[in-house]
Tab-separated table of C-alpha atoms and ligand atoms in Angstrom:
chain	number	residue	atom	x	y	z
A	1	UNK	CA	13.581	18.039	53.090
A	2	UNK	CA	12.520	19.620	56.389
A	3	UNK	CA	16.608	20.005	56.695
A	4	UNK	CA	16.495	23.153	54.129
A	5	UNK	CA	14.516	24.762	56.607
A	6	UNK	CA	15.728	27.636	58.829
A	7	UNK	CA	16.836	26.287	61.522
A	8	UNK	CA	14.079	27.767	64.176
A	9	UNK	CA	11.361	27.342	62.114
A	10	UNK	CA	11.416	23.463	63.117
A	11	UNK	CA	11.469	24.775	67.206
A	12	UNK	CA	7.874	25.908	66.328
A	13	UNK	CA	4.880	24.527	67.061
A	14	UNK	CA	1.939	24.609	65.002
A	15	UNK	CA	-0.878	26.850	65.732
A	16	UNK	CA	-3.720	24.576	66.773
A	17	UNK	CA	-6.816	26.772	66.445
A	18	UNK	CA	-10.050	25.994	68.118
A	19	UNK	CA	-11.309	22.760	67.030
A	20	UNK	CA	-13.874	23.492	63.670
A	21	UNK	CA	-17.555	22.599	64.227
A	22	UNK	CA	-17.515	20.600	60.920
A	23	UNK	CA	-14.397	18.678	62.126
A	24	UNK	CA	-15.924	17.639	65.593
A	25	UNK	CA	-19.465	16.922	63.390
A	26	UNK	CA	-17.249	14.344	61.156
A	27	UNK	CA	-14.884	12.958	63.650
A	28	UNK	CA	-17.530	12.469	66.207
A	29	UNK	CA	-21.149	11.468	64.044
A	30	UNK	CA	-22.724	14.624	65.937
A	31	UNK	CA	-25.212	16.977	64.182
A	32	UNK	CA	-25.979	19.322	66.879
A	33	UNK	CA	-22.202	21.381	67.934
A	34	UNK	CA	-21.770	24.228	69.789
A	35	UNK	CA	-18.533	25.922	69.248
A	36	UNK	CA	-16.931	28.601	72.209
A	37	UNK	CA	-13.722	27.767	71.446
A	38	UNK	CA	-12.715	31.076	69.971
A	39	UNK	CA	-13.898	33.712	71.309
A	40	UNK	CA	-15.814	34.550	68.372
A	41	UNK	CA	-18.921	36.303	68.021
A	42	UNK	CA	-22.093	34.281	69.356
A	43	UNK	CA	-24.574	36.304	67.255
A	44	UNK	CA	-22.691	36.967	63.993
A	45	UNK	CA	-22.238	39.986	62.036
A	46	UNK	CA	-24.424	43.060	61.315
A	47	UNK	CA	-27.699	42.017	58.912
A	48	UNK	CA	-26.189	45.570	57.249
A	49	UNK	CA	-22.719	43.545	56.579
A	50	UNK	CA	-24.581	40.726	55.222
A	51	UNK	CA	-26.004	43.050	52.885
A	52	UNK	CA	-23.238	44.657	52.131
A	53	UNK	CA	-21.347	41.205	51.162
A	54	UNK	CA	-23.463	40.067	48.664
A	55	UNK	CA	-23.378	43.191	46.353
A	56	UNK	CA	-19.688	42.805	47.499
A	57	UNK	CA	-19.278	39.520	45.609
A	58	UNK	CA	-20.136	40.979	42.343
A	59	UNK	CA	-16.510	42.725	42.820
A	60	UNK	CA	-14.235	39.421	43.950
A	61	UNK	CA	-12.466	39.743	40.769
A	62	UNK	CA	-10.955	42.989	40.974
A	63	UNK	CA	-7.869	42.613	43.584
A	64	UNK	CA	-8.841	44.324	46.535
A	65	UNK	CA	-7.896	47.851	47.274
A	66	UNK	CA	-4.062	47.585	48.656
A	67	UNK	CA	-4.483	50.967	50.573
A	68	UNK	CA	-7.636	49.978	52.293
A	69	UNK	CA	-8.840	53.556	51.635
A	70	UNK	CA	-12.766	53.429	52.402
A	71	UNK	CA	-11.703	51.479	55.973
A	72	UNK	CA	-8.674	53.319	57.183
A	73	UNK	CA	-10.755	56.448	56.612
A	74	UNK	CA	-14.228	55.241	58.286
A	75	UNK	CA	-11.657	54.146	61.147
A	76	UNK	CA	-10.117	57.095	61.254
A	77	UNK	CA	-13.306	59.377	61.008
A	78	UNK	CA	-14.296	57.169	63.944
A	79	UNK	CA	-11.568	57.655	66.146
A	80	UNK	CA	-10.909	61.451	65.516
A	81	UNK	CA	-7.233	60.795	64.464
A	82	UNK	CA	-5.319	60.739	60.720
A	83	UNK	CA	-5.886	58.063	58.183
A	84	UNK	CA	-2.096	57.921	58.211
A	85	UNK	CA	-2.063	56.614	61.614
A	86	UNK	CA	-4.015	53.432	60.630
A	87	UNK	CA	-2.151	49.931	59.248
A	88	UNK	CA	-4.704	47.419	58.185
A	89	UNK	CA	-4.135	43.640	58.542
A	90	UNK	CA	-5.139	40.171	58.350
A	91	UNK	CA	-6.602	39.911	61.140
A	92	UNK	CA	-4.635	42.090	63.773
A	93	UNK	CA	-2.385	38.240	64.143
A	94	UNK	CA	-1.387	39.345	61.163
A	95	UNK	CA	-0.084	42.617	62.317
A	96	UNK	CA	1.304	40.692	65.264
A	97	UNK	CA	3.349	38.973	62.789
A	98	UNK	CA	4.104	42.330	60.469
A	99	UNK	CA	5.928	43.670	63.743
A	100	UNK	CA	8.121	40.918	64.528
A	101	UNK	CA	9.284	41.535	60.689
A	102	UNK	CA	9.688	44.907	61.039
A	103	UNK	CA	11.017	45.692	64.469
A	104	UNK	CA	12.700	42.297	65.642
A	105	UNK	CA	16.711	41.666	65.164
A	106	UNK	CA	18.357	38.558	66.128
A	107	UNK	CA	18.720	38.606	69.652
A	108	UNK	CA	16.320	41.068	70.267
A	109	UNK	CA	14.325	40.529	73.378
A	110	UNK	CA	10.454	40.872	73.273
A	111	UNK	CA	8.731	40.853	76.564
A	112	UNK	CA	5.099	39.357	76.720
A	113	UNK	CA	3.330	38.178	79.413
A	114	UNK	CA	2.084	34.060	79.865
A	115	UNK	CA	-0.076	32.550	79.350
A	116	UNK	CA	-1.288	35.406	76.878
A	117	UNK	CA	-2.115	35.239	73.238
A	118	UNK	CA	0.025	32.800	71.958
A	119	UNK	CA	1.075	33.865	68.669
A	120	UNK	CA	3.700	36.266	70.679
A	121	UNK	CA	6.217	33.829	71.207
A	122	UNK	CA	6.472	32.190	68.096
A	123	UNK	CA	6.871	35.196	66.032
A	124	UNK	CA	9.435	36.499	68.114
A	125	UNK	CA	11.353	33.273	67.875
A	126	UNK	CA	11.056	33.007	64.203
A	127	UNK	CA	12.984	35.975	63.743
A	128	UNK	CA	15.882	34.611	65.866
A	129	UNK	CA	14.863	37.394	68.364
A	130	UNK	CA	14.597	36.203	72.481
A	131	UNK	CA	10.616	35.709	74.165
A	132	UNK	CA	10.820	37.134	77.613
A	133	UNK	CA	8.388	35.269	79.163
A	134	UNK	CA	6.802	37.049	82.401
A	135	UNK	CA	4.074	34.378	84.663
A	136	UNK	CA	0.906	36.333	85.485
A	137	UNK	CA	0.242	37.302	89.508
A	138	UNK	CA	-3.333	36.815	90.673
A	139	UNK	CA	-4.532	35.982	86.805
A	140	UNK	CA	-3.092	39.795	85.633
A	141	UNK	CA	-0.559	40.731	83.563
A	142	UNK	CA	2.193	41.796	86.239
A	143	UNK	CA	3.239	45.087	84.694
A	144	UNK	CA	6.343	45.222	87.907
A	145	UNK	CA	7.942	42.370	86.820
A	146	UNK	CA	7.747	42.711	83.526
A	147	UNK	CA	9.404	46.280	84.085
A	148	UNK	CA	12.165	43.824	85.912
A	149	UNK	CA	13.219	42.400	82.799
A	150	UNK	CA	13.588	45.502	80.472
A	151	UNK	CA	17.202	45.924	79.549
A	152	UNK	CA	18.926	47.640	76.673
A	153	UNK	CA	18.146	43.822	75.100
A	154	UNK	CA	14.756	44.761	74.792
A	155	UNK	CA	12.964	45.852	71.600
A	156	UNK	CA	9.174	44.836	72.004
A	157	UNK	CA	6.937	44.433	74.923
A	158	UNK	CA	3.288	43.239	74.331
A	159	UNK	CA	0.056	44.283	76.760
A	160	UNK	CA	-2.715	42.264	76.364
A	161	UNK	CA	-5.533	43.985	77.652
A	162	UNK	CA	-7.801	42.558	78.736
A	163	UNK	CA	-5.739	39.365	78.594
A	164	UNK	CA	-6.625	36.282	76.569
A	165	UNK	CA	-7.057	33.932	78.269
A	166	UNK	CA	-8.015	35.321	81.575
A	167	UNK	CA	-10.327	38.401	80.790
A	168	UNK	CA	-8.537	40.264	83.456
A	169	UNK	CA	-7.177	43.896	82.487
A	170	UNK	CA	-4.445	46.218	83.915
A	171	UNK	CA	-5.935	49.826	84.647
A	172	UNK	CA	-4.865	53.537	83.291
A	173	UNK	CA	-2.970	54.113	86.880
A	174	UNK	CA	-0.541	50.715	86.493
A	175	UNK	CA	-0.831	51.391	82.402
A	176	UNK	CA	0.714	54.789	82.780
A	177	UNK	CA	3.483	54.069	85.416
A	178	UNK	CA	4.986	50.824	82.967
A	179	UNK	CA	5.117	53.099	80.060
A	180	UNK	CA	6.301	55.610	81.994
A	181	UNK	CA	9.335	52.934	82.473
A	182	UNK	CA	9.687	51.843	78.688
A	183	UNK	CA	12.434	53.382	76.911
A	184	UNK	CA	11.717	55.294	73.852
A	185	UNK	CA	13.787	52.756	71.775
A	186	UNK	CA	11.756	49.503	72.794
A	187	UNK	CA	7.525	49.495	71.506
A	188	UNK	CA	4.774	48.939	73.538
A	189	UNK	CA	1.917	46.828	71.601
A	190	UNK	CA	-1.094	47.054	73.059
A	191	UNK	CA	-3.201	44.556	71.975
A	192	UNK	CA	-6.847	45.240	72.591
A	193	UNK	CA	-8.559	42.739	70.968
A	194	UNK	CA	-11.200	42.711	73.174
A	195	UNK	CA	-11.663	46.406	73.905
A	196	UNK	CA	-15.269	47.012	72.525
A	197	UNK	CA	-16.193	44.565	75.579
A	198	UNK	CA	-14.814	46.074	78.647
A	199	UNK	CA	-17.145	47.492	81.235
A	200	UNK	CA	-14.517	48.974	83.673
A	201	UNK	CA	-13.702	52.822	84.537
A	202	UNK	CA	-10.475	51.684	85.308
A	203	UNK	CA	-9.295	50.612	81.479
A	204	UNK	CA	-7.280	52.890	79.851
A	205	UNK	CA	-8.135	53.824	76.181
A	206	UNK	CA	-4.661	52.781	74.113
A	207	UNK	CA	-5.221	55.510	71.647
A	208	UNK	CA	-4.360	57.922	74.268
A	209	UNK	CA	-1.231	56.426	74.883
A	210	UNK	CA	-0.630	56.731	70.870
A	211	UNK	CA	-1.604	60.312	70.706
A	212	UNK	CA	0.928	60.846	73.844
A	213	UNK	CA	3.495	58.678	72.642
A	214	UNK	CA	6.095	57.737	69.494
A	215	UNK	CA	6.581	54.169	70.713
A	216	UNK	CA	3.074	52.689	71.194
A	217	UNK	CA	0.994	50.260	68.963
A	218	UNK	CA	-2.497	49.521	69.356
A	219	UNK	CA	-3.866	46.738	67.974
A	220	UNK	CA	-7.557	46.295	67.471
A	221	UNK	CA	-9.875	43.691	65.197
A	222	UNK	CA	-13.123	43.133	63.684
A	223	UNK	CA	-13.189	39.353	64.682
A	224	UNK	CA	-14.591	39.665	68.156
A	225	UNK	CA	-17.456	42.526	68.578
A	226	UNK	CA	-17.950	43.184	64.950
A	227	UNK	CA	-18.098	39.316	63.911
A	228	UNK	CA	-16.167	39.176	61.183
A	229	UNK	CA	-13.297	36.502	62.167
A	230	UNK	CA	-13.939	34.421	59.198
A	231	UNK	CA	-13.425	37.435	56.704
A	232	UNK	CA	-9.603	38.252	58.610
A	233	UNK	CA	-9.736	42.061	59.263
A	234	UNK	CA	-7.714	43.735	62.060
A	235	UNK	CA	-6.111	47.142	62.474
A	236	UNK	CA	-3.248	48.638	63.835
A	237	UNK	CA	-2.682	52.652	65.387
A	238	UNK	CA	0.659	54.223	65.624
A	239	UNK	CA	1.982	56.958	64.534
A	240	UNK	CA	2.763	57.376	61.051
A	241	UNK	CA	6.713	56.635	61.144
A	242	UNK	CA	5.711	53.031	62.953
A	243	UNK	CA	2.639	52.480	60.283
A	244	UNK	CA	5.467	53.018	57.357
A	245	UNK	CA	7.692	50.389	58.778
A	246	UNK	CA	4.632	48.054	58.436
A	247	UNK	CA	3.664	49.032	55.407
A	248	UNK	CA	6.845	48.149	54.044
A	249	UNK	CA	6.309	44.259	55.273
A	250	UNK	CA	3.056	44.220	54.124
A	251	UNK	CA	2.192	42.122	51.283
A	252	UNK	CA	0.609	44.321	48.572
A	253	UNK	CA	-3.473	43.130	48.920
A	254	UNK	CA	-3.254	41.377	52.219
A	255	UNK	CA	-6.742	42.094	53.414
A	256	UNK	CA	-9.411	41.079	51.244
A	257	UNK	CA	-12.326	43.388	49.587
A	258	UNK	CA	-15.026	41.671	51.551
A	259	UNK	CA	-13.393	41.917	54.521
A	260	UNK	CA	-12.867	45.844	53.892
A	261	UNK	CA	-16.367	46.350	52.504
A	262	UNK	CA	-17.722	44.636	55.467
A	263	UNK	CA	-15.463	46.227	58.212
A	264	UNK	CA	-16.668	49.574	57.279
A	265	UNK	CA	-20.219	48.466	57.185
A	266	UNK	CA	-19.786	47.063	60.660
A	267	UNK	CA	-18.467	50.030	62.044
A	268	UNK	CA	-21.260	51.986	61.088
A	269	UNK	CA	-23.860	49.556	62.637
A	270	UNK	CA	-23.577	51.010	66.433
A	271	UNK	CA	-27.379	49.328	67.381
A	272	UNK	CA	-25.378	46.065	66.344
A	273	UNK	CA	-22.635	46.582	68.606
A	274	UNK	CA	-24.853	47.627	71.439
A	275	UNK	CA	-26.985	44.779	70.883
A	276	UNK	CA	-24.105	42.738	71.632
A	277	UNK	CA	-22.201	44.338	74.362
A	278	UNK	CA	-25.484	44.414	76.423
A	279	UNK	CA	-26.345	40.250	75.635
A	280	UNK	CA	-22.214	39.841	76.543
A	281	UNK	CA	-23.270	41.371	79.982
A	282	UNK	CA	-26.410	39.298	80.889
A	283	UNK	CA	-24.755	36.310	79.542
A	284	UNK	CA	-21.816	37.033	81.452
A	285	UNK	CA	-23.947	36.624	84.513
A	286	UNK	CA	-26.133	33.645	83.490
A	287	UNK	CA	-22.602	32.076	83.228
A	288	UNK	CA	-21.292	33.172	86.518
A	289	UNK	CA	-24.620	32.224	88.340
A	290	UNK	CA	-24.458	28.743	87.232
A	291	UNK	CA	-20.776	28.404	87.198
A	292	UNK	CA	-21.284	29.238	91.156
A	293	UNK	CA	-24.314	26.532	91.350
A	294	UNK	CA	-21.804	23.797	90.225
A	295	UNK	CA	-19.013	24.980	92.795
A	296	UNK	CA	-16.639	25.958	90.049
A	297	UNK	CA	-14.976	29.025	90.538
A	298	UNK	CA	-13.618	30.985	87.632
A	299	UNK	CA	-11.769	34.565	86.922
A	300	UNK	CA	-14.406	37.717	86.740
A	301	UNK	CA	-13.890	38.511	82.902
A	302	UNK	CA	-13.779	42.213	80.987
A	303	UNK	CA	-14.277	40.523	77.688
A	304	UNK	CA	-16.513	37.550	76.172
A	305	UNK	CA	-14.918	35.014	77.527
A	306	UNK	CA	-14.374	33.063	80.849
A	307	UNK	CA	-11.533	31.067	82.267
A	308	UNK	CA	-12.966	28.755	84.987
A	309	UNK	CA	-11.934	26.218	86.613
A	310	UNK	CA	-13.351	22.468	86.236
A	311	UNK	CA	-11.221	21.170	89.488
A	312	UNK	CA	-10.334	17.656	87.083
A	313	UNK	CA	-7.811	17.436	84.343
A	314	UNK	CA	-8.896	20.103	81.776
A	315	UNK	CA	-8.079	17.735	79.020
A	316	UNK	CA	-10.643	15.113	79.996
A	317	UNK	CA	-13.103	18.169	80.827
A	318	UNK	CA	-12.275	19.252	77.102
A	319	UNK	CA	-13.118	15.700	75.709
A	320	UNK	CA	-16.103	14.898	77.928
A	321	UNK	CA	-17.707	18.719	76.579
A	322	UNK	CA	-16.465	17.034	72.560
A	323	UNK	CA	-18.118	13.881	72.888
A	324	UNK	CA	-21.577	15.965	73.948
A	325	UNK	CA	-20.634	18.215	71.323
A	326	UNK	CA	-19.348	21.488	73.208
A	327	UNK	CA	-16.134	22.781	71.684
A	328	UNK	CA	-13.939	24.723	74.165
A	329	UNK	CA	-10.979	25.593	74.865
A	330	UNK	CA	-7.879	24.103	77.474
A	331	UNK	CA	-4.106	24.026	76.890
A	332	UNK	CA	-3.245	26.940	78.417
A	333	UNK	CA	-0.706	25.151	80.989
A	334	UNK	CA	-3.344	24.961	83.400
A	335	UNK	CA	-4.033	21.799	84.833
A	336	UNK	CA	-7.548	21.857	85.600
A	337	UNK	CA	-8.799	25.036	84.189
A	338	UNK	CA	-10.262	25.933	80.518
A	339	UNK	CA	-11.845	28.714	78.891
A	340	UNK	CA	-15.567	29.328	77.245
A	341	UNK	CA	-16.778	31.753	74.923
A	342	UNK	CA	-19.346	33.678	76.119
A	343	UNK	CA	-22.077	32.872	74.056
A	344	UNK	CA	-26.038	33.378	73.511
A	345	UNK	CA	-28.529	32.059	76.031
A	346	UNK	CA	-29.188	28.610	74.008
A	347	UNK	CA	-25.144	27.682	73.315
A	348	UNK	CA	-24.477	28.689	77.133
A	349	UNK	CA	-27.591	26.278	78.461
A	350	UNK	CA	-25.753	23.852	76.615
A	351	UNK	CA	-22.411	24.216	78.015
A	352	UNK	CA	-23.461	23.995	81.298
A	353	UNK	CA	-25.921	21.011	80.291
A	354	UNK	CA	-22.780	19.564	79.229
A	355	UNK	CA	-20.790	20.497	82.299
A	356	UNK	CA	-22.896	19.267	84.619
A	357	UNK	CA	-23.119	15.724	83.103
A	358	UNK	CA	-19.423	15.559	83.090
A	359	UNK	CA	-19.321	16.447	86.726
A	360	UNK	CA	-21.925	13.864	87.516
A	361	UNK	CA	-20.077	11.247	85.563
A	362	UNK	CA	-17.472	11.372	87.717
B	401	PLP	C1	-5.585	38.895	72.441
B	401	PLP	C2	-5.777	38.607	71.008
B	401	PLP	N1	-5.084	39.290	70.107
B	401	PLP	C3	-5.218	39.076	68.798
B	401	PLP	C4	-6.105	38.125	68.337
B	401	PLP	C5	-6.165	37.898	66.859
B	401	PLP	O1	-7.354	38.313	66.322
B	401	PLP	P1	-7.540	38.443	64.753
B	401	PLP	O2	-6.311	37.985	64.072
B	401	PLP	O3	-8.718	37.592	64.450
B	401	PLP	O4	-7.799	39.907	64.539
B	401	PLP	C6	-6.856	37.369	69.230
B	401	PLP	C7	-7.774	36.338	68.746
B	401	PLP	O5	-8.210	35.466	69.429
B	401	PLP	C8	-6.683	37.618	70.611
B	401	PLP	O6	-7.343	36.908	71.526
């Protein structure tokens, strides 16, 4: 029957998510599995979320609340800026998806950068509109030639920053002179997935662009710093005109009332997030140190991730790390590089333990 389909829905290719720990546990007879496939949080969520969820289950009958009033206002209380400004989604891929149905007209052009976050491309294809694919230079997004292929074509660009899967970022300077580039009819999406991580003077705050600007989306999420991936919670800033358009493609309870429950407990648990940040950091460097002791060089990341580079085919690399039960993460059209999580002391020991077996099995 796959004939009844829209026709470019069969160009797409499935999303093929990091492998599960339970899958690689059944497939491969392991108990012990690390997973740093994702990107997730090592640690987990807030013991104040946890908390908060289980008097939160009492409530899982009620539908949730379709405004996400308690969150958008926490958020907004947070950031200094008007409740009105804030879209809430399933997980910001959600929202990734929301603006492709809201903003994207066949033959539309939507310029992202590769290899990036991959859900770009599809959703900009399954609207019939055109991906503008731009290569990265030196591992960064390369703002000056993706200002090359802005034409009166173009409706959407998307800045991921820092970049998935590289960890590099583009600073306020380059930031400022792109925009400065974009027409007023085309929106800049600035996906900042990662921004609770980054370390840098140099990276520019999105908001600011938003309070400056009429064409810029943020994106942000409670999957990576805050822990919650599992719960889907992810926001979007704008101003208000763009957050109506999304409203109006947003089914009516898309985020669930545990995820909103626990998204405004997690914002309020700063020691949490500090705890984190600051164990990203050291483990950052426990990972570069012994990355450097095997001879493997890899990109200096702003985020809790690394891409480094294994020097064999990355899909054995990926297999060898399975079959000793470390889940991470190739595919990326690199030959011979992959990336890890960044995870706590004991998962990264493990990786490397892993690593280091592989190389000496070869
Ligand atoms: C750059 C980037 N954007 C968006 C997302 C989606 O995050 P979520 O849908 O969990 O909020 C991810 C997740 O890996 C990401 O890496």
């Amino acid at each position: 029957m796959s004939e009844l389909a829209r026709g470019n829905i069969l160009d797409l290719a499935v999303y093929r998510p990091g492998k599960p720990i339970e899958e690689v546990q059944r497939e491969l007879g392991l108990t012990e599995v690390v997973k740093l496939a994702s990107n997730e949080n090592a640690v987990g969520a807030s013991p104040e979320v946890i908390e908060v969820l289980k008097n939160a289950a009492y409530g899982v009958h009620y539908y949730p609340d379709g405004s996400g009033y308690r969150l958008r206002h926490a958020l907004a209380k947070f950031y200094g800026i008007d409740p009105g400004q804030i879209h809430l989604g399933n997980g910001s891929n959600e929202i990734v998806q929301q603006i492709s149905l809201a903003f994207l007209d066949p033959g539309d052009e939507a310029v992202m950068p590769v290899p990036s976050f991959p859900r770009y491309q599809p959703l900009a294809r399954m609207m019939n509109a055109v991906p503008v694919e731009v290569p990265l230079a030196d591992d960064t997004l390369d703002l000056e030639a993706m200002a090359a292929r802005l034409n009166p074509r173009t409706k959407l660009v998307y800045i991921c920053n820092p970049n998935n899967p590289t960890g590099t970022i583009v600073g306020r300077e380059e930031l400022d002179r792109f925009i400065g580039l974009v027409p007023r009819r085309c929106l800049v999406v600035l996906d900042e997935a990662y921004f609770e991580y980054v370390d840098n003077a140099r990276y520019p705050d999105g908001l600011k662009y938003v309070a400056d600007l009429p064409n810029v989306v943020v994106l942000r999420t409670f999957s990576k710093m805050y822990g919650l991936a599992g719960l889907r919670i992810g926001y979007a800033v704008a101003r208000p005109e763009i957050v109506d358009c999304l409203e109006r493609v947003r089914e009516p309870f898309n985020v669930n009332s545990l995820a909103q429950e626990a998204a405004v407990a997690a914002l309020a648990d700063r020691r949490h997030v500090e705890a984190i940040r600051n164990l990203n950091r050291e483990e950052k460097d426990y990972l570069y140190r012994e990355l450097t002791r095997l001879g493997l060089p890899y990109v200096p990341t702003e985020a809790n991730f690394i891409l480094f580079d294994a020097g064999r085919d990355e899909k054995l690399v990926f297999q060898s790390l399975l079959r000793r039960g470390v889940i991470i993460r190739g595919g990326f059209g690199y030959p011979t590089r992959l990336r890890v999580t960044i995870g706590t002391r004991d998962q990264n020991r493990k990786f490397i333990k892993a690593l280091e077996a592989f190389l000496k099995e070869e």
